[in-house]
Coordinates of C-alpha atoms and ligand atoms in Angstrom, one line a residue:
M1 CA 0.0 0.0 0.0
S2 CA 2.7 2.4 1.1
I3 CA 4.8 1.5 -2.0
H4 CA 1.8 2.2 -4.2
T5 CA 1.1 5.6 -2.5
T6 CA 4.8 6.6 -2.8
A7 CA 4.9 5.5 -6.4
S8 CA 1.7 7.4 -7.3
R9 CA 2.9 10.4 -5.5
Q10 CA 6.2 10.3 -7.3
S11 CA 4.4 9.9 -10.6
T12 CA 2.1 12.8 -9.8
G13 CA 5.1 14.9 -8.8
S14 CA 7.0 14.2 -11.9
R15 CA 3.8 14.9 -14.0
E16 CA 3.4 18.3 -12.2
S17 CA 7.1 19.2 -12.8
R18 CA 6.8 18.1 -16.4
Q19 CA 3.6 20.2 -16.8
S20 CA 5.3 23.2 -15.2
R21 CA 8.0 22.9 -17.8
T22 CA 5.5 22.9 -20.6
G23 CA 3.1 25.5 -21.8
P24 CA -0.8 25.3 -22.1
G25 CA -0.6 24.2 -25.8
R26 CA 1.6 21.3 -24.9
R27 CA -0.7 20.4 -21.9
A28 CA -3.7 20.3 -24.2
S29 CA -1.9 18.0 -26.6
S30 CA -0.8 15.6 -23.9
W31 CA -4.4 15.5 -22.5
L32 CA -5.5 14.6 -26.0
R33 CA -2.9 11.9 -26.3
R34 CA -4.0 10.5 -22.9
T35 CA -7.7 10.4 -23.7
A36 CA -7.2 9.2 -27.3
A37 CA -5.1 6.2 -26.2
P38 CA -7.8 4.3 -24.3
R39 CA -10.4 5.4 -26.9
A40 CA -8.2 3.9 -29.7
A41 CA -7.9 0.7 -27.6
R42 CA -11.7 0.6 -27.2
V43 CA -12.1 1.1 -30.9
R44 CA -9.6 -1.6 -31.7
Q45 CA -11.6 -3.9 -29.4
A46 CA -14.9 -3.0 -30.8
L47 CA -14.0 -3.3 -34.4
P48 CA -13.7 -7.1 -34.5
R49 CA -17.0 -7.4 -32.6
L50 CA -18.7 -5.1 -35.1
G51 CA -17.1 -7.1 -38.0
D52 CA -18.4 -10.4 -36.5
Q53 CA -21.9 -8.9 -36.0
L54 CA -22.1 -7.6 -39.6
L55 CA -20.9 -11.0 -40.9
A56 CA -23.4 -12.9 -38.8
L57 CA -26.1 -10.5 -39.9
L58 CA -25.1 -11.2 -43.5
A59 CA -25.1 -14.9 -42.9
C60 CA -28.6 -14.7 -41.3
A61 CA -29.8 -12.8 -44.4
V62 CA -28.3 -15.4 -46.8
L63 CA -29.5 -18.3 -44.7
A64 CA -32.9 -16.8 -44.0
P65 CA -34.8 -19.6 -45.8
V66 CA -32.8 -22.3 -44.0
L67 CA -33.2 -20.6 -40.6
A68 CA -37.0 -20.3 -41.2
C69 CA -37.3 -23.9 -42.3
R70 CA -35.3 -25.1 -39.3
A71 CA -37.4 -23.0 -36.9
L72 CA -40.6 -24.5 -38.4
V73 CA -39.2 -28.0 -38.0
A74 CA -38.4 -27.2 -34.3
L75 CA -41.9 -25.8 -33.8
A76 CA -43.6 -28.8 -35.5
V77 CA -41.6 -31.4 -33.6
T78 CA -41.2 -29.8 -30.1
G79 CA -43.8 -27.1 -30.0
R80 CA -41.2 -24.4 -29.6
C81 CA -38.6 -22.7 -31.8
L82 CA -35.6 -22.2 -29.5
D83 CA -33.8 -23.8 -26.6
R84 CA -31.7 -21.6 -24.4
M85 CA -28.6 -22.7 -22.5
A86 CA -26.9 -20.5 -19.8
Q87 CA -23.2 -19.9 -20.6
V88 CA -20.4 -17.7 -19.5
G89 CA -19.2 -15.1 -21.9
C90 CA -16.3 -12.5 -21.9
Q91 CA -15.5 -11.0 -18.5
G92 CA -17.8 -13.6 -16.8
R93 CA -20.9 -12.1 -18.3
R94 CA -23.7 -14.7 -18.5
F95 CA -25.7 -15.1 -21.6
E96 CA -28.2 -17.5 -23.1
R97 CA -26.9 -19.5 -26.0
L98 CA -29.6 -20.1 -28.5
Y99 CA -30.2 -23.4 -30.3
F100 CA -33.1 -24.5 -32.5
S101 CA -35.2 -27.0 -30.6
G102 CA -35.0 -30.7 -31.5
D103 CA -32.1 -33.0 -32.4
H104 CA -32.2 -32.5 -36.1
A105 CA -29.3 -31.0 -38.1
G106 CA -28.7 -27.3 -38.0
R107 CA -29.5 -27.0 -34.3
G108 CA -26.5 -24.7 -33.7
L109 CA -27.4 -22.3 -36.5
A110 CA -29.5 -20.3 -34.0
S111 CA -26.3 -19.4 -32.2
L112 CA -25.7 -16.9 -35.1
F113 CA -28.2 -14.7 -33.3
N114 CA -25.8 -14.7 -30.3
V115 CA -23.1 -13.4 -32.6
V116 CA -25.5 -10.7 -34.0
R117 CA -26.2 -9.7 -30.4
G118 CA -22.4 -9.4 -29.7
E119 CA -22.5 -12.1 -27.0
I120 CA -20.1 -14.4 -28.8
A121 CA -17.5 -13.9 -31.5
L122 CA -17.4 -15.9 -34.8
V123 CA -14.1 -17.5 -33.7
G124 CA -13.0 -17.9 -30.1
P125 CA -12.9 -20.5 -27.3
T126 CA -15.8 -22.8 -26.8
P127 CA -18.2 -21.1 -24.5
R128 CA -18.3 -22.8 -21.1
S129 CA -21.4 -23.8 -19.2
L130 CA -21.9 -22.2 -15.7
A131 CA -21.0 -25.5 -14.1
D132 CA -17.5 -25.7 -15.7
S133 CA -15.1 -24.8 -12.9
A134 CA -11.6 -25.4 -14.3
P135 CA -10.0 -22.3 -12.8
A136 CA -7.0 -21.8 -15.2
W137 CA -9.2 -22.4 -18.2
R138 CA -11.9 -20.1 -16.9
A139 CA -9.4 -17.2 -16.4
E140 CA -8.3 -17.4 -20.0
V141 CA -11.8 -17.8 -21.4
L142 CA -13.0 -14.8 -19.3
A143 CA -10.4 -12.6 -21.0
T144 CA -11.5 -13.7 -24.5
R145 CA -14.9 -13.5 -26.1
P146 CA -16.1 -17.1 -26.7
G147 CA -16.8 -18.1 -30.2
L148 CA -19.3 -19.8 -32.4
V149 CA -16.4 -21.8 -33.7
S150 CA -13.2 -22.7 -31.8
P151 CA -9.8 -22.8 -33.4
A152 CA -9.5 -26.3 -31.9
D153 CA -12.8 -27.6 -33.5
A154 CA -11.2 -29.0 -36.7
Q155 CA -8.3 -30.6 -34.8
R156 CA -10.8 -32.3 -32.4
R157 CA -12.8 -33.7 -35.3
V158 CA -9.8 -35.2 -36.9
A159 CA -8.5 -36.4 -33.5
I160 CA -5.2 -34.5 -33.6
D161 CA -6.1 -32.2 -30.6
H162 CA -3.3 -33.7 -28.6
E163 CA -2.4 -30.5 -26.8
G164 CA -6.0 -29.6 -25.9
E165 CA -8.1 -26.6 -26.8
Q166 CA -6.3 -24.2 -24.4
S167 CA -2.9 -24.5 -26.1
V168 CA -4.5 -24.4 -29.6
L169 CA -6.3 -21.2 -28.6
R170 CA -3.2 -19.6 -27.2
A171 CA -1.3 -20.3 -30.4
H172 CA -4.2 -18.8 -32.4
L173 CA -4.5 -15.7 -30.2
Q174 CA -0.8 -15.0 -30.6
R175 CA -1.2 -14.4 -34.4
E176 CA -4.9 -13.7 -34.6
S177 CA -5.9 -12.0 -37.8
V178 CA -9.0 -11.6 -40.0
R179 CA -7.4 -14.1 -42.5
G180 CA -6.6 -16.5 -39.7
N181 CA -10.1 -16.4 -38.4
A182 CA -11.6 -16.9 -41.8
G183 CA -9.3 -20.0 -42.1
V184 CA -10.5 -21.3 -38.8
L185 CA -14.2 -20.9 -40.0
V186 CA -13.5 -22.6 -43.3
R187 CA -11.6 -25.5 -41.8
S188 CA -14.2 -26.0 -39.1
L189 CA -17.0 -26.1 -41.7
I190 CA -15.1 -28.6 -43.9
S191 CA -14.2 -30.8 -41.0
R192 CA -17.8 -30.7 -39.7
A193 CA -19.1 -31.7 -43.1
L194 CA -16.5 -34.6 -43.5
Y195 CA -16.0 -35.8 -40.0
G196 CA -18.7 -34.4 -37.8
E197 CA -19.6 -36.6 -34.9
Q198 CA -22.9 -37.8 -33.7
D199 CA -23.5 -39.8 -30.5
F200 CA -21.0 -42.5 -31.4
A201 CA -19.9 -45.3 -29.1
T202 CA -16.3 -45.1 -27.8
P203 CA -15.0 -48.6 -27.5
E204 CA -11.7 -49.4 -25.8
R205 CA -10.5 -51.2 -28.9
L206 CA -11.3 -50.8 -32.5
S207 CA -11.2 -53.7 -34.9
F208 CA -10.4 -53.7 -38.7
F209 CA -10.1 -56.9 -40.7
G210 CA -9.2 -58.9 -37.7
V211 CA -6.6 -56.4 -36.3
D212 CA -7.4 -55.0 -32.9
V213 CA -6.4 -51.3 -32.5
Q214 CA -6.2 -49.4 -29.2
N215 CA -8.6 -46.5 -29.0
V216 CA -6.5 -44.2 -26.9
T217 CA -5.4 -40.6 -26.6
M218 CA -1.8 -39.6 -27.5
D219 CA -1.1 -39.0 -23.7
A220 CA -2.3 -42.5 -22.8
A221 CA -0.2 -44.1 -25.6
V222 CA 3.0 -42.3 -24.4
D223 CA 2.2 -43.3 -20.8
W224 CA 1.8 -46.9 -21.9
I225 CA 5.1 -46.9 -23.8
D226 CA 6.9 -45.2 -20.9
A227 CA 5.6 -47.8 -18.4
R228 CA 6.5 -50.6 -20.8
T229 CA 10.1 -49.4 -20.9
R230 CA 10.4 -50.4 -17.2
E231 CA 9.5 -54.0 -18.0
A232 CA 11.6 -56.8 -19.3
G233 CA 11.1 -58.7 -22.6
P234 CA 10.4 -57.0 -26.0
V235 CA 7.0 -56.1 -27.3
F236 CA 6.2 -54.9 -30.8
V237 CA 4.1 -51.7 -31.1
P238 CA 3.0 -50.9 -34.7
F239 CA 1.1 -48.0 -36.1
V240 CA -1.7 -48.9 -38.6
N241 CA -3.2 -46.8 -41.2
P242 CA -5.5 -47.8 -44.2
H243 CA -2.4 -48.8 -46.2
C244 CA -1.3 -51.2 -43.5
L245 CA -4.8 -52.5 -43.0
N246 CA -5.2 -53.0 -46.8
I247 CA -2.0 -55.2 -46.7
A248 CA -3.3 -57.0 -43.6
H249 CA -6.6 -57.7 -45.5
T250 CA -4.8 -59.8 -48.1
D251 CA -1.5 -60.8 -46.5
D252 CA -2.1 -63.4 -43.8
E253 CA 1.4 -63.4 -42.6
Y254 CA 1.5 -59.6 -42.1
R255 CA -1.9 -59.7 -40.4
A256 CA -0.7 -62.4 -38.0
I257 CA 2.3 -60.2 -37.2
L258 CA 0.0 -57.3 -36.3
Q259 CA -2.1 -59.7 -34.2
T260 CA 0.9 -60.6 -32.0
S261 CA 1.2 -57.0 -30.8
P262 CA -0.5 -56.2 -27.5
Y263 CA -0.7 -52.5 -28.5
V264 CA -1.5 -51.5 -32.1
L265 CA -1.8 -47.7 -32.5
P266 CA -4.3 -45.9 -34.8
D267 CA -2.4 -43.7 -37.4
G268 CA -4.1 -41.2 -39.6
I269 CA -7.4 -39.8 -40.8
G270 CA -8.3 -43.0 -42.6
L271 CA -8.9 -44.7 -39.3
R272 CA -11.1 -41.8 -38.3
V273 CA -13.2 -42.3 -41.5
G274 CA -13.4 -46.1 -40.9
C275 CA -14.6 -45.5 -37.3
R276 CA -17.2 -43.0 -38.5
M277 CA -18.5 -45.6 -40.9
K278 CA -18.8 -48.0 -37.9
R279 CA -20.5 -45.3 -35.8
Q280 CA -17.5 -45.3 -33.4
R281 CA -15.5 -42.5 -32.0
L282 CA -11.8 -42.5 -32.5
V283 CA -10.3 -41.0 -29.4
G284 CA -6.9 -40.0 -30.8
N285 CA -5.1 -40.0 -34.1
V286 CA -2.0 -41.5 -32.6
N287 CA 0.4 -41.2 -35.5
G288 CA 4.1 -41.7 -35.2
T289 CA 5.0 -38.2 -36.4
D290 CA 3.0 -36.6 -33.6
L291 CA 4.0 -39.2 -31.0
F292 CA 7.8 -39.0 -31.7
P293 CA 8.5 -35.6 -30.0
R294 CA 6.3 -36.5 -27.0
L295 CA 8.1 -39.8 -26.7
C296 CA 11.5 -38.0 -26.8
E297 CA 10.4 -35.6 -24.1
R298 CA 9.3 -38.5 -21.9
L299 CA 12.6 -40.5 -22.5
A300 CA 14.6 -37.4 -21.8
A301 CA 12.8 -37.2 -18.4
S302 CA 13.2 -40.9 -17.6
G303 CA 16.8 -41.2 -18.9
K304 CA 15.9 -44.4 -20.9
G305 CA 17.8 -44.9 -24.2
L306 CA 16.4 -44.6 -27.7
F307 CA 17.8 -46.4 -30.8
L308 CA 17.0 -45.2 -34.2
L309 CA 17.3 -47.7 -37.0
G310 CA 16.4 -47.0 -40.6
A311 CA 16.3 -44.6 -43.6
A312 CA 19.3 -43.8 -45.8
E313 CA 22.8 -43.4 -44.4
G314 CA 23.2 -40.4 -42.0
V315 CA 19.5 -39.7 -41.7
A316 CA 19.0 -41.4 -38.4
Q317 CA 22.0 -39.6 -36.9
T318 CA 20.6 -36.2 -38.1
V319 CA 17.4 -37.0 -36.4
A320 CA 19.3 -38.0 -33.2
D321 CA 21.2 -34.7 -33.3
N322 CA 18.0 -32.7 -33.9
M323 CA 16.1 -34.3 -31.1
Q324 CA 18.9 -34.1 -28.6
A325 CA 19.1 -30.4 -29.3
R326 CA 15.4 -30.1 -28.8
Y327 CA 15.2 -32.3 -25.7
P328 CA 18.4 -31.9 -23.7
G329 CA 19.1 -35.0 -21.7
L330 CA 17.6 -37.3 -24.4
N331 CA 19.8 -40.4 -24.5
V332 CA 20.1 -41.6 -28.1
A333 CA 21.8 -44.8 -27.5
G334 CA 22.4 -45.5 -31.2
A335 CA 21.5 -44.5 -34.7
R336 CA 22.1 -46.3 -38.0
D337 CA 20.7 -46.6 -41.5
G338 CA 18.2 -49.3 -42.6
F339 CA 20.1 -50.6 -45.6
F340 CA 22.1 -53.8 -44.6
N341 CA 22.2 -57.3 -45.8
D342 CA 21.3 -60.6 -44.1
E343 CA 25.0 -61.2 -43.1
E344 CA 25.1 -57.8 -41.3
E345 CA 21.8 -58.3 -39.5
S346 CA 23.3 -60.1 -36.5
R347 CA 25.9 -57.3 -36.1
V348 CA 23.1 -54.7 -36.2
I349 CA 21.1 -56.6 -33.5
D350 CA 24.2 -56.9 -31.3
E351 CA 24.7 -53.2 -31.7
I352 CA 21.2 -52.5 -30.6
N353 CA 21.4 -54.9 -27.7
A354 CA 24.7 -53.5 -26.5
S355 CA 23.3 -49.9 -26.6
G356 CA 21.0 -50.7 -23.7
A357 CA 18.1 -48.8 -25.4
A358 CA 14.6 -49.1 -24.0
V359 CA 12.9 -48.1 -27.2
L360 CA 13.8 -49.1 -30.7
L361 CA 12.3 -47.2 -33.7
V362 CA 12.6 -49.0 -37.0
A363 CA 12.0 -46.8 -40.0
M364 CA 12.2 -49.1 -43.1
G365 CA 8.7 -48.7 -44.5
V366 CA 5.6 -50.9 -44.3
P367 CA 5.6 -53.9 -44.3
R368 CA 9.4 -54.4 -44.3
Q369 CA 9.9 -53.0 -40.8
E370 CA 7.1 -55.1 -39.3
R371 CA 8.5 -58.2 -40.8
W372 CA 12.0 -57.3 -39.6
I373 CA 10.9 -56.7 -36.0
A374 CA 8.7 -59.8 -35.9
R375 CA 11.6 -62.0 -37.3
N376 CA 14.0 -60.6 -34.7
L377 CA 11.8 -59.8 -31.7
E378 CA 13.1 -62.7 -29.6
R379 CA 16.7 -61.7 -30.2
L380 CA 16.1 -58.0 -29.4
Q381 CA 16.7 -57.1 -25.8
V382 CA 14.6 -53.9 -26.1
P383 CA 11.4 -53.5 -24.1
V384 CA 9.5 -51.5 -26.9
C385 CA 10.1 -52.0 -30.6
M386 CA 8.1 -49.7 -33.0
G387 CA 7.8 -49.5 -36.8
V388 CA 7.7 -45.9 -37.8
G389 CA 7.9 -45.8 -41.7
G390 CA 9.1 -42.5 -43.1
L391 CA 9.4 -40.7 -39.7
F392 CA 13.1 -40.1 -39.9
D393 CA 12.8 -38.4 -43.3
F394 CA 10.4 -35.9 -41.7
Y395 CA 12.5 -35.2 -38.6
S396 CA 15.8 -35.0 -40.5
G397 CA 14.2 -32.3 -42.6
N398 CA 14.5 -34.3 -45.8
I399 CA 10.8 -34.4 -46.4
P400 CA 8.7 -31.4 -45.1
R401 CA 5.5 -32.3 -43.3
A402 CA 2.1 -31.1 -44.5
P403 CA 1.1 -27.7 -43.0
L404 CA -1.2 -27.8 -40.0
W405 CA -4.2 -26.4 -42.0
L406 CA -4.1 -29.3 -44.4
R407 CA -3.8 -31.8 -41.4
E408 CA -6.8 -30.1 -39.8
V409 CA -9.0 -31.0 -42.7
G410 CA -7.7 -34.6 -42.8
L411 CA -5.8 -34.1 -46.1
E412 CA -2.2 -34.7 -45.0
W413 CA -2.1 -37.7 -47.5
T414 CA -2.6 -35.3 -50.5
W415 CA 0.6 -33.6 -49.5
R416 CA 2.5 -37.0 -49.4
L417 CA 0.9 -37.8 -52.8
L418 CA 2.1 -34.6 -54.3
Q419 CA 5.6 -35.2 -52.9
E420 CA 6.0 -38.7 -54.4
P421 CA 3.2 -39.2 -56.9
G422 CA 5.0 -42.1 -58.6
R423 CA 5.2 -44.1 -55.4
M424 CA 2.1 -42.9 -53.6
W425 CA -0.7 -42.9 -56.1
R426 CA -1.5 -46.5 -55.7
R427 CA -1.4 -46.3 -51.9
Y428 CA -3.8 -43.3 -51.7
L429 CA -5.8 -43.1 -54.9
V430 CA -6.5 -46.8 -55.0
G431 CA -5.9 -47.7 -51.4
N432 CA -8.1 -45.2 -49.7
P433 CA -11.3 -46.1 -51.7
L434 CA -10.4 -49.8 -51.3
F435 CA -10.2 -49.4 -47.5
I436 CA -13.6 -47.7 -47.4
L437 CA -15.0 -50.5 -49.6
R438 CA -13.6 -53.1 -47.3
V439 CA -14.8 -51.5 -44.2
R440 CA -18.3 -51.3 -45.7
R441 CA -18.1 -55.0 -46.6
E442 CA -16.9 -55.9 -43.1
L443 CA -19.9 -54.0 -41.7
R444 CA -22.3 -55.7 -44.0
A445 CA -20.8 -59.1 -43.1
A446 CA -21.2 -58.3 -39.4
D447 CA -24.8 -57.3 -39.9
R448 CA -25.7 -60.6 -41.6
Ligands
UDP1 N1 14.1 -47.9 -46.0 C1 15.1 -48.5 -45.2 N2 15.5 -49.7 -45.6 C2 15.1 -50.3 -46.7 C3 14.0 -49.7 -47.5 C4 13.6 -48.4 -47.0 O1 15.6 -48.0 -44.2 O2 15.5 -51.4 -47.0 C5 13.6 -46.5 -45.5 C6 13.6 -45.5 -46.5 O3 14.8 -44.8 -46.7 C7 12.6 -44.5 -45.9 C8 11.6 -45.4 -45.2 O4 12.3 -46.7 -45.1 O5 13.2 -43.6 -45.1 C9 10.3 -45.7 -45.8 O6 9.5 -44.6 -45.9 P1 8.0 -44.6 -46.4 O7 7.6 -43.2 -46.5 O8 7.9 -45.5 -47.5 O9 7.3 -45.3 -45.1 P2 5.8 -45.7 -45.0 O10 5.1 -44.8 -45.9 O11 5.8 -47.2 -45.4 O12 5.5 -45.6 -43.6

């Protein structure tokens, strides 16, 4: 208190002395500057709200026939047009979020009226219910106007929201712009149309063509691997995507290899699409590329060793250097290329065993790496052996990964296709529809 008083006195004193040094003209201009600054800030704050309100008004005008039809459906089915849900807005102000009554499509369109009223923004954090009491989250939400669409919506729908909404939102706010918000809206609409969820079941395990797949979050997968590194005896942990499952569909030996694993992880948007066809919810898109940095972080904390085997000469070592720079303390026990003949194999296995690594990543491509691990599993004294495909090429910087906006609409595969069309066209242009066809057939067979 006393510090505050002294400080304010000092500041008043210095202001007075400054004013006495200046004339009345200067005083007037400094007064103008002082009052103009908060006004400019207020205008800066009000402009985005006004923009959102105008856009929402425009959307209401364009969608007027749709809104009217949806209101009539609500009225006919439930006897009322709108449902109201109490939610918390900016600065803790309560407001009533509007929904069209009934469970039919377009229920949330009524929330456009909340945007027109200025209660929510077009893009912002998901508004919280009054009952939500997560304190840290609340503080952040209170400072930001909640939105009709959250920057995390698209990531949630394609199951890559591994960091949670809070961190996605923080990243979005750091570089918020009109263009950025428009991108969020577009990606959210696309992901809603392609991967929108209804009330799907969430089984512990998913099953495709006789292969059981864990339905887990990224965090749970990293926890499991971390715990497994403390146990003896090697286990094989593969990632499966539609390409792997297409091979498993026709190749009995490869399918049997996947079936020996106690922990198969779901990789990529294809599994999300397959789950949707089965009316099941995929909890996490646990792909190797997103899991790798988290695994390195965990291994750096536990001190357990990591061995990188695969890709062209020098690539694994570059990945080791990059990850050690990113995660100080990470113990890369060994790194070598994936091009060796049968005679060299024993020497490679001795090298891996002598390294004392707790996790072995084998990046030799599907299905070569799975076959190699299965053939040598009993000889490998490594608790966790994983097949990771082209992972090292991404983390060495040889092949750039698809930008986030493309991943958010589930189109990372188109990026890979454009990078290597000669090799990838069969995998994606033939393989993706084939996978969908096979899932459909599997569903029909289960119904019979
Ligand atoms: N590779 C290897 N040994 C081989 C053949 C391939 O180490 O005998 C490497 C290759 O250099 C590349 C990776 O395996 O880094 C295969 O990448 P791809 O993108 O094909 O993996 P996938 O798409 O099958 O996951």
